[in-house]
PDB file of C-alpha atoms in Angstrom:
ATOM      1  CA  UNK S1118     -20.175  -3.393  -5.098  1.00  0.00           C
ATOM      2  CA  UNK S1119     -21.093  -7.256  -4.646  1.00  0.00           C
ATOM      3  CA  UNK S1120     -17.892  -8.242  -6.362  1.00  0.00           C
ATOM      4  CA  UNK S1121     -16.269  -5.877  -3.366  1.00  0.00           C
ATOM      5  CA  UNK S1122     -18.151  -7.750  -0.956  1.00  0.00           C
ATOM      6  CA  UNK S1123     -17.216 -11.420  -1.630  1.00  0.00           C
ATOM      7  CA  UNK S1124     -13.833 -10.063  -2.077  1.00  0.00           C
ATOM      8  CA  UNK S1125     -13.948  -8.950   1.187  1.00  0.00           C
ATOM      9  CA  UNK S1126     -15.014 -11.880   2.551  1.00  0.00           C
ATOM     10  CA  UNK S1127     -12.293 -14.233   0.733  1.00  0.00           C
ATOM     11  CA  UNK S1128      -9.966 -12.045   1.811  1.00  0.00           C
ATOM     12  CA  UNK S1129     -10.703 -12.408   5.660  1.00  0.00           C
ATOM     13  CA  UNK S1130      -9.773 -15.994   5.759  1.00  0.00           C
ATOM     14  CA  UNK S1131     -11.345 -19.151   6.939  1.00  0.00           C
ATOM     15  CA  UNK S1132     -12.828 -19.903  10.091  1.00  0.00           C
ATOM     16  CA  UNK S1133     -11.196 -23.345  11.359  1.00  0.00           C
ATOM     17  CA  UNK S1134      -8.045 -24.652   9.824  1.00  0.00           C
ATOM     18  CA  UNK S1135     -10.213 -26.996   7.545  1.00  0.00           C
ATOM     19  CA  UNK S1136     -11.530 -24.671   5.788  1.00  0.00           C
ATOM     20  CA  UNK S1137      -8.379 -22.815   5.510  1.00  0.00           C
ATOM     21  CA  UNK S1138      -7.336 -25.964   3.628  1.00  0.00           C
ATOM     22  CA  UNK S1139      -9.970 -26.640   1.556  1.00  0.00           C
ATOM     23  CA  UNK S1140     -10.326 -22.787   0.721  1.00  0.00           C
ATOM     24  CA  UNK S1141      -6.441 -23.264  -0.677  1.00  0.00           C
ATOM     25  CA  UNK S1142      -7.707 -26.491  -2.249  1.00  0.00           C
ATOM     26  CA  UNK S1143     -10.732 -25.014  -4.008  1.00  0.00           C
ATOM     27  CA  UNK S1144      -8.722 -21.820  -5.493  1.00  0.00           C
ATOM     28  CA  UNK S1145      -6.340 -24.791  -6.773  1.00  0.00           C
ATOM     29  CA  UNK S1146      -9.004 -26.274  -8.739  1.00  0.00           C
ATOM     30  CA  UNK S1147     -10.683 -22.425  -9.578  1.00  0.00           C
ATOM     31  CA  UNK S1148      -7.204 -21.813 -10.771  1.00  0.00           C
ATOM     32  CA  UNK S1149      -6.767 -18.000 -10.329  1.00  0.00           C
ATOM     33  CA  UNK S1150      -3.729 -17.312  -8.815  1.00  0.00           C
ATOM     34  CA  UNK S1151      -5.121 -14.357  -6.731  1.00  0.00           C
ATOM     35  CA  UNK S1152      -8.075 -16.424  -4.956  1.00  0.00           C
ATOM     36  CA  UNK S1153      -5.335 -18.987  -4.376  1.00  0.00           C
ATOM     37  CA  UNK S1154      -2.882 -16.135  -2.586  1.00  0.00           C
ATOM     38  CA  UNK S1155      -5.859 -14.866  -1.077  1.00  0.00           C
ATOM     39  CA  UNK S1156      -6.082 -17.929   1.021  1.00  0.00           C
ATOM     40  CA  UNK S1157      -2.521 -18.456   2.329  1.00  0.00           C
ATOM     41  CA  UNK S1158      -0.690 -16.600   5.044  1.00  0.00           C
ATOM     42  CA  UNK S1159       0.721 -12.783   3.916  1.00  0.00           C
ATOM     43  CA  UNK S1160       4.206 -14.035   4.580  1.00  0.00           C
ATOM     44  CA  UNK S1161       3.136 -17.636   2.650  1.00  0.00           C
ATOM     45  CA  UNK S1162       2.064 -15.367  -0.501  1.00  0.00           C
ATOM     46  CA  UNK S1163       5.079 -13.310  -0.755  1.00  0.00           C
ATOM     47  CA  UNK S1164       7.421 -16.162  -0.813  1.00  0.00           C
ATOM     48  CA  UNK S1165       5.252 -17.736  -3.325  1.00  0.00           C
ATOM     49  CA  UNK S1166       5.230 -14.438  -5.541  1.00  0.00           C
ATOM     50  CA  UNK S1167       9.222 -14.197  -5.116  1.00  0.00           C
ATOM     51  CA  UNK S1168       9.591 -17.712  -6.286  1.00  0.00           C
ATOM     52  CA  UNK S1169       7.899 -17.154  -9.029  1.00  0.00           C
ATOM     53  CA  UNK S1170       9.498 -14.191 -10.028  1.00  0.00           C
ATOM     54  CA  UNK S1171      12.674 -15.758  -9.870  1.00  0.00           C
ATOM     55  CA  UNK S1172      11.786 -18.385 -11.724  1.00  0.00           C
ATOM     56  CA  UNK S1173      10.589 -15.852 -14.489  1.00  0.00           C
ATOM     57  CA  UNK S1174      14.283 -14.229 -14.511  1.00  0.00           C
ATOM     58  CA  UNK S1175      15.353 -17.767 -15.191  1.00  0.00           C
ATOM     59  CA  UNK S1176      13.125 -18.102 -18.179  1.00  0.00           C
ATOM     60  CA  UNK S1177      13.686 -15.052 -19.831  1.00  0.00           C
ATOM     61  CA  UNK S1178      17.315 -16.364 -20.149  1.00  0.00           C
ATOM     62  CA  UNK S1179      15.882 -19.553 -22.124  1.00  0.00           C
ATOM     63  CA  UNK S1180      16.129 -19.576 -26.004  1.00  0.00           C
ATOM     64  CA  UNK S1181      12.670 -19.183 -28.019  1.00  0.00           C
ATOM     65  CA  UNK S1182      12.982 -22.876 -28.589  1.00  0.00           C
ATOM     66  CA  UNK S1183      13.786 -23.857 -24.675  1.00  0.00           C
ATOM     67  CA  UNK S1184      10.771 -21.777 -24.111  1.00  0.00           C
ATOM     68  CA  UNK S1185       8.911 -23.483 -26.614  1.00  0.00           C
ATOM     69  CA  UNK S1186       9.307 -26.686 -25.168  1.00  0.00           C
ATOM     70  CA  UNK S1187       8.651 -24.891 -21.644  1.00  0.00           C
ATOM     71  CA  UNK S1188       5.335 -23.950 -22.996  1.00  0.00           C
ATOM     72  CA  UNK S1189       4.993 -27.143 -24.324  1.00  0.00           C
ATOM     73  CA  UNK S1190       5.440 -29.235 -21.609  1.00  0.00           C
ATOM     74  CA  UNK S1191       2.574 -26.976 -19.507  1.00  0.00           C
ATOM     75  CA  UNK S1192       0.743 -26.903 -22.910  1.00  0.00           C
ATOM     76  CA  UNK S1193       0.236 -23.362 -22.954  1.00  0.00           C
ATOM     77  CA  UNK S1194       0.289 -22.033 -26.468  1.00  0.00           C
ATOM     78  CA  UNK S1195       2.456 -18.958 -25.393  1.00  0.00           C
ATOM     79  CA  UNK S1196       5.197 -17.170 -27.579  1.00  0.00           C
ATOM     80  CA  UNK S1197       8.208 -16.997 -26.453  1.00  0.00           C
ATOM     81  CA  UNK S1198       8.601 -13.427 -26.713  1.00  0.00           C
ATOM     82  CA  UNK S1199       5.619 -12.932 -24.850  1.00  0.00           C
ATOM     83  CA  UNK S1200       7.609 -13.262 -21.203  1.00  0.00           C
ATOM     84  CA  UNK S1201       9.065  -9.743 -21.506  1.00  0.00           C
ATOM     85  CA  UNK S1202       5.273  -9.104 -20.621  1.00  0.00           C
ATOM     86  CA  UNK S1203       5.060 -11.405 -17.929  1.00  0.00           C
ATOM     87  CA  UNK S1204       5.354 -10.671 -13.681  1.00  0.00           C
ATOM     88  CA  UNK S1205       5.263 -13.239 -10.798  1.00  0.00           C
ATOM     89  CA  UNK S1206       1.333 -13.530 -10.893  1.00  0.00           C
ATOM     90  CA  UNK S1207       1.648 -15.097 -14.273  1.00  0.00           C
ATOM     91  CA  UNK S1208       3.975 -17.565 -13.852  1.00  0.00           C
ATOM     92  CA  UNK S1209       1.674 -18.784 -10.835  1.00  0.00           C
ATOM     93  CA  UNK S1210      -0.722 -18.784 -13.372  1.00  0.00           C
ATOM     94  CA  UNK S1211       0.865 -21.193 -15.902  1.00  0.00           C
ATOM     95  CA  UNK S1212       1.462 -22.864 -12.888  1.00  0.00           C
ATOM     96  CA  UNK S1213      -1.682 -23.663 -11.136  1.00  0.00           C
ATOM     97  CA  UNK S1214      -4.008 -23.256 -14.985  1.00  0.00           C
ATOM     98  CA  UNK S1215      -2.144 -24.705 -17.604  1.00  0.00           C
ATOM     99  CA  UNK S1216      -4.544 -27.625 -19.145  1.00  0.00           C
ATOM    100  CA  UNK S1217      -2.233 -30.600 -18.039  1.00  0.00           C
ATOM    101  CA  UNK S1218      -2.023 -29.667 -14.385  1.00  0.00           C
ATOM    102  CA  UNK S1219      -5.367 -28.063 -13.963  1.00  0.00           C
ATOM    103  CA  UNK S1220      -6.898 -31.489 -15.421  1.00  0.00           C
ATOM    104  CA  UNK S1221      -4.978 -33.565 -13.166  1.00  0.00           C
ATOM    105  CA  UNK S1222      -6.105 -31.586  -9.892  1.00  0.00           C
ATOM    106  CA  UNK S1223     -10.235 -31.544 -11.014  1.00  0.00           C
ATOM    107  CA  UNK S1224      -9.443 -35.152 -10.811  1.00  0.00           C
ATOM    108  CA  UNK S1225      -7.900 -35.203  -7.655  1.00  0.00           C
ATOM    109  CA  UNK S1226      -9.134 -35.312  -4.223  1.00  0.00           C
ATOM    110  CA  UNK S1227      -8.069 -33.986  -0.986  1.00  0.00           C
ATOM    111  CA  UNK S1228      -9.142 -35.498   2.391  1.00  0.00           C
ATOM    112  CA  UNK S1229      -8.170 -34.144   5.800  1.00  0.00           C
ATOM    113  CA  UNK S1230      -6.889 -36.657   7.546  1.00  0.00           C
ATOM    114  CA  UNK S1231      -6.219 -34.850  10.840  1.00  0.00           C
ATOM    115  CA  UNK S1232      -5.721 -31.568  12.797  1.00  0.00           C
ATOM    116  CA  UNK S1233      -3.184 -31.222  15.356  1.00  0.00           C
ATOM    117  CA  UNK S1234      -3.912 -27.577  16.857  1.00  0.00           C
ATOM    118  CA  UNK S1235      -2.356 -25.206  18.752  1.00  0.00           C
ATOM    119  CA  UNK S1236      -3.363 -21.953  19.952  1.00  0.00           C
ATOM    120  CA  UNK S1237      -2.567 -19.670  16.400  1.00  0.00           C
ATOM    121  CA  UNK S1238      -1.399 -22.352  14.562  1.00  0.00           C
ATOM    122  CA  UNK S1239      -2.364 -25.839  13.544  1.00  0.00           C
ATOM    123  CA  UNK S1240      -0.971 -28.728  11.301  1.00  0.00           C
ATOM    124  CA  UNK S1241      -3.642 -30.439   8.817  1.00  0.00           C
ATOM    125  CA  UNK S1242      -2.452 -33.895   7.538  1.00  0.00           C
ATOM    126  CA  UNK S1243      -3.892 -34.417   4.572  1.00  0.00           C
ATOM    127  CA  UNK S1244      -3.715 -37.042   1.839  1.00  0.00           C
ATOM    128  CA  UNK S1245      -4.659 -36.143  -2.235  1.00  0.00           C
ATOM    129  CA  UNK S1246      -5.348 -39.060  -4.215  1.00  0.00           C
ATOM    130  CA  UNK S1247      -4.433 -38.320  -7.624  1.00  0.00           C
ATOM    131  CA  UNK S1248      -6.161 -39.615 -11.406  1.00  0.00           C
ATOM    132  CA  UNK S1249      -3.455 -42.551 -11.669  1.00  0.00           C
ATOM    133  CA  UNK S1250      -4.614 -44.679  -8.059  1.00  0.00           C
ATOM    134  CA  UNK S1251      -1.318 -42.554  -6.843  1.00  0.00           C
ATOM    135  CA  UNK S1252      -1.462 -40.887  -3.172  1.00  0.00           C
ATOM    136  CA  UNK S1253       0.391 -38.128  -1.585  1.00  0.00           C
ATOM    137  CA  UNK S1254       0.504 -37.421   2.075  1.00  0.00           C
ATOM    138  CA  UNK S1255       1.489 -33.899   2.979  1.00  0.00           C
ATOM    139  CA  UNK S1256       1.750 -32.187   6.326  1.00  0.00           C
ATOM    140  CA  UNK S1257       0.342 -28.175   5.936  1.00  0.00           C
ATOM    141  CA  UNK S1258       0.482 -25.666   8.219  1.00  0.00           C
ATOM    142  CA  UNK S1259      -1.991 -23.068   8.932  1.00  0.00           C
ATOM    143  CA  UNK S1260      -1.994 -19.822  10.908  1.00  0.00           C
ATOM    144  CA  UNK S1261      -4.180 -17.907  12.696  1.00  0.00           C
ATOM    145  CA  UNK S1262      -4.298 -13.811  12.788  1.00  0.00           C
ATOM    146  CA  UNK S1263      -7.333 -11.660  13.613  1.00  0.00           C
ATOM    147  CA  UNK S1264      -8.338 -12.103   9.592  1.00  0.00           C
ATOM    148  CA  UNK S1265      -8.966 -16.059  10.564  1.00  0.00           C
ATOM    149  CA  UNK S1266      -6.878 -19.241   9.314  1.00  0.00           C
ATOM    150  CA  UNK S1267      -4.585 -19.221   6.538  1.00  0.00           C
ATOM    151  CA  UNK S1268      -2.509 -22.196   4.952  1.00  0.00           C
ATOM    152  CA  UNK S1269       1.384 -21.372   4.786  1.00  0.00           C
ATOM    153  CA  UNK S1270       4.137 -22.717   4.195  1.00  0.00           C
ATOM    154  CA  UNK S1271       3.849 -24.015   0.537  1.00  0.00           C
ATOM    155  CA  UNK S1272       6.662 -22.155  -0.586  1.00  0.00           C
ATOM    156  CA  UNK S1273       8.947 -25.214  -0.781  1.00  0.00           C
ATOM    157  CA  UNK S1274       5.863 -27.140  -2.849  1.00  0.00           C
ATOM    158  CA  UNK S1275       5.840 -24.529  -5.206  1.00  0.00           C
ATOM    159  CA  UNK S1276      10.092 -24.072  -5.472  1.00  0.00           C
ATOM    160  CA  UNK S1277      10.405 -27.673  -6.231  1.00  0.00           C
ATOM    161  CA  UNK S1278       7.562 -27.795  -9.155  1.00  0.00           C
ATOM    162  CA  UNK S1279       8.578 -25.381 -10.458  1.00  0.00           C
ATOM    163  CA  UNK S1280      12.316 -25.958 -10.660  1.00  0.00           C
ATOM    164  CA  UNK S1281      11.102 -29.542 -12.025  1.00  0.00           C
ATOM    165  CA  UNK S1282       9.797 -27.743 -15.076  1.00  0.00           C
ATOM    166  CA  UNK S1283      12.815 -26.422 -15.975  1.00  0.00           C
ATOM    167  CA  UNK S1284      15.408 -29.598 -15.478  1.00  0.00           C
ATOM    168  CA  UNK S1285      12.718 -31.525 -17.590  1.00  0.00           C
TER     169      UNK S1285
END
């Protein structure tokens, strides 16, 4: 019943559209790809999950050793044959867990650099400093419903990483 509850609870979104962000920002670094959808926008986590399954019909058409050097290059120590098993959750997963990437996000950080606001929507500029002295400036927007705020719009962030993966 108490697992319900918090569930609940992350479910109903965020408050102000900081916390929106740094509840997107903290299931990053949790790495479980449901808290993370939990925190964008409905239409935000659908895109995400289509992505992803299209990017899983591209890997199933990979040879056991492209997908060896897929898993590789996450450093996931997967079997090829094991992506007949696989749906759009998990290739979030590999995403957002593997070892590599989930060891350079604990060592990022995120500040909020600004808020522009509207009246259901908002724009957070942030900036994530990264291990390496290397920053990144991104411009995320977040929505409002009656659940509270949301981030959205990540669907192009995720698109590009992962199509990355695959031409490298």
């Amino acid at each position: 019943m108490l697992r319900g509850i918090i569930l609940i609870l992350t479910l109903l979104g965020a408050d102000t559209p900081e916390e929106a962000i740094l509840d997107t920002w903290d299931a990053i670094q949790d790495g479980s790809p449901r808290t993370f959808l939990s925190t964008l926008s409905p239409t935000c986590s659908a895109n995400i999950l289509q992505i992803c399954s299209e990017y899983l019909e591209t890997m199933k058409t990979l040879t056991p050793p492209e997908l060896g050097e897929l898993f590789a290059s996450f450093r996931l120590e997967a079997a090829p044959n094991e992506i007949e098993f696989w749906d759009s959750t998990a290739v979030l997963e590999m995403l957002i867990s593997s070892p590599g990437h989930h060891q350079t996000i604990n060592r990022s950080t995120i500040t909020i650099d600004s808020i522009q606001s509207a009246e259901s929507t908002a724009r957070a500029f942030v900036t994530i400093n990264m291990p390496d002295d290397e920053r990144t400036t991104l411009v995320l927007p977040v929505t409002a419903s009656t659940l509270g705020w949301h981030t959205a719009e990540l669907e192009s962030i995720a698109g590009t990483i992962l199509d990355s993966t695959i031409s490298n």
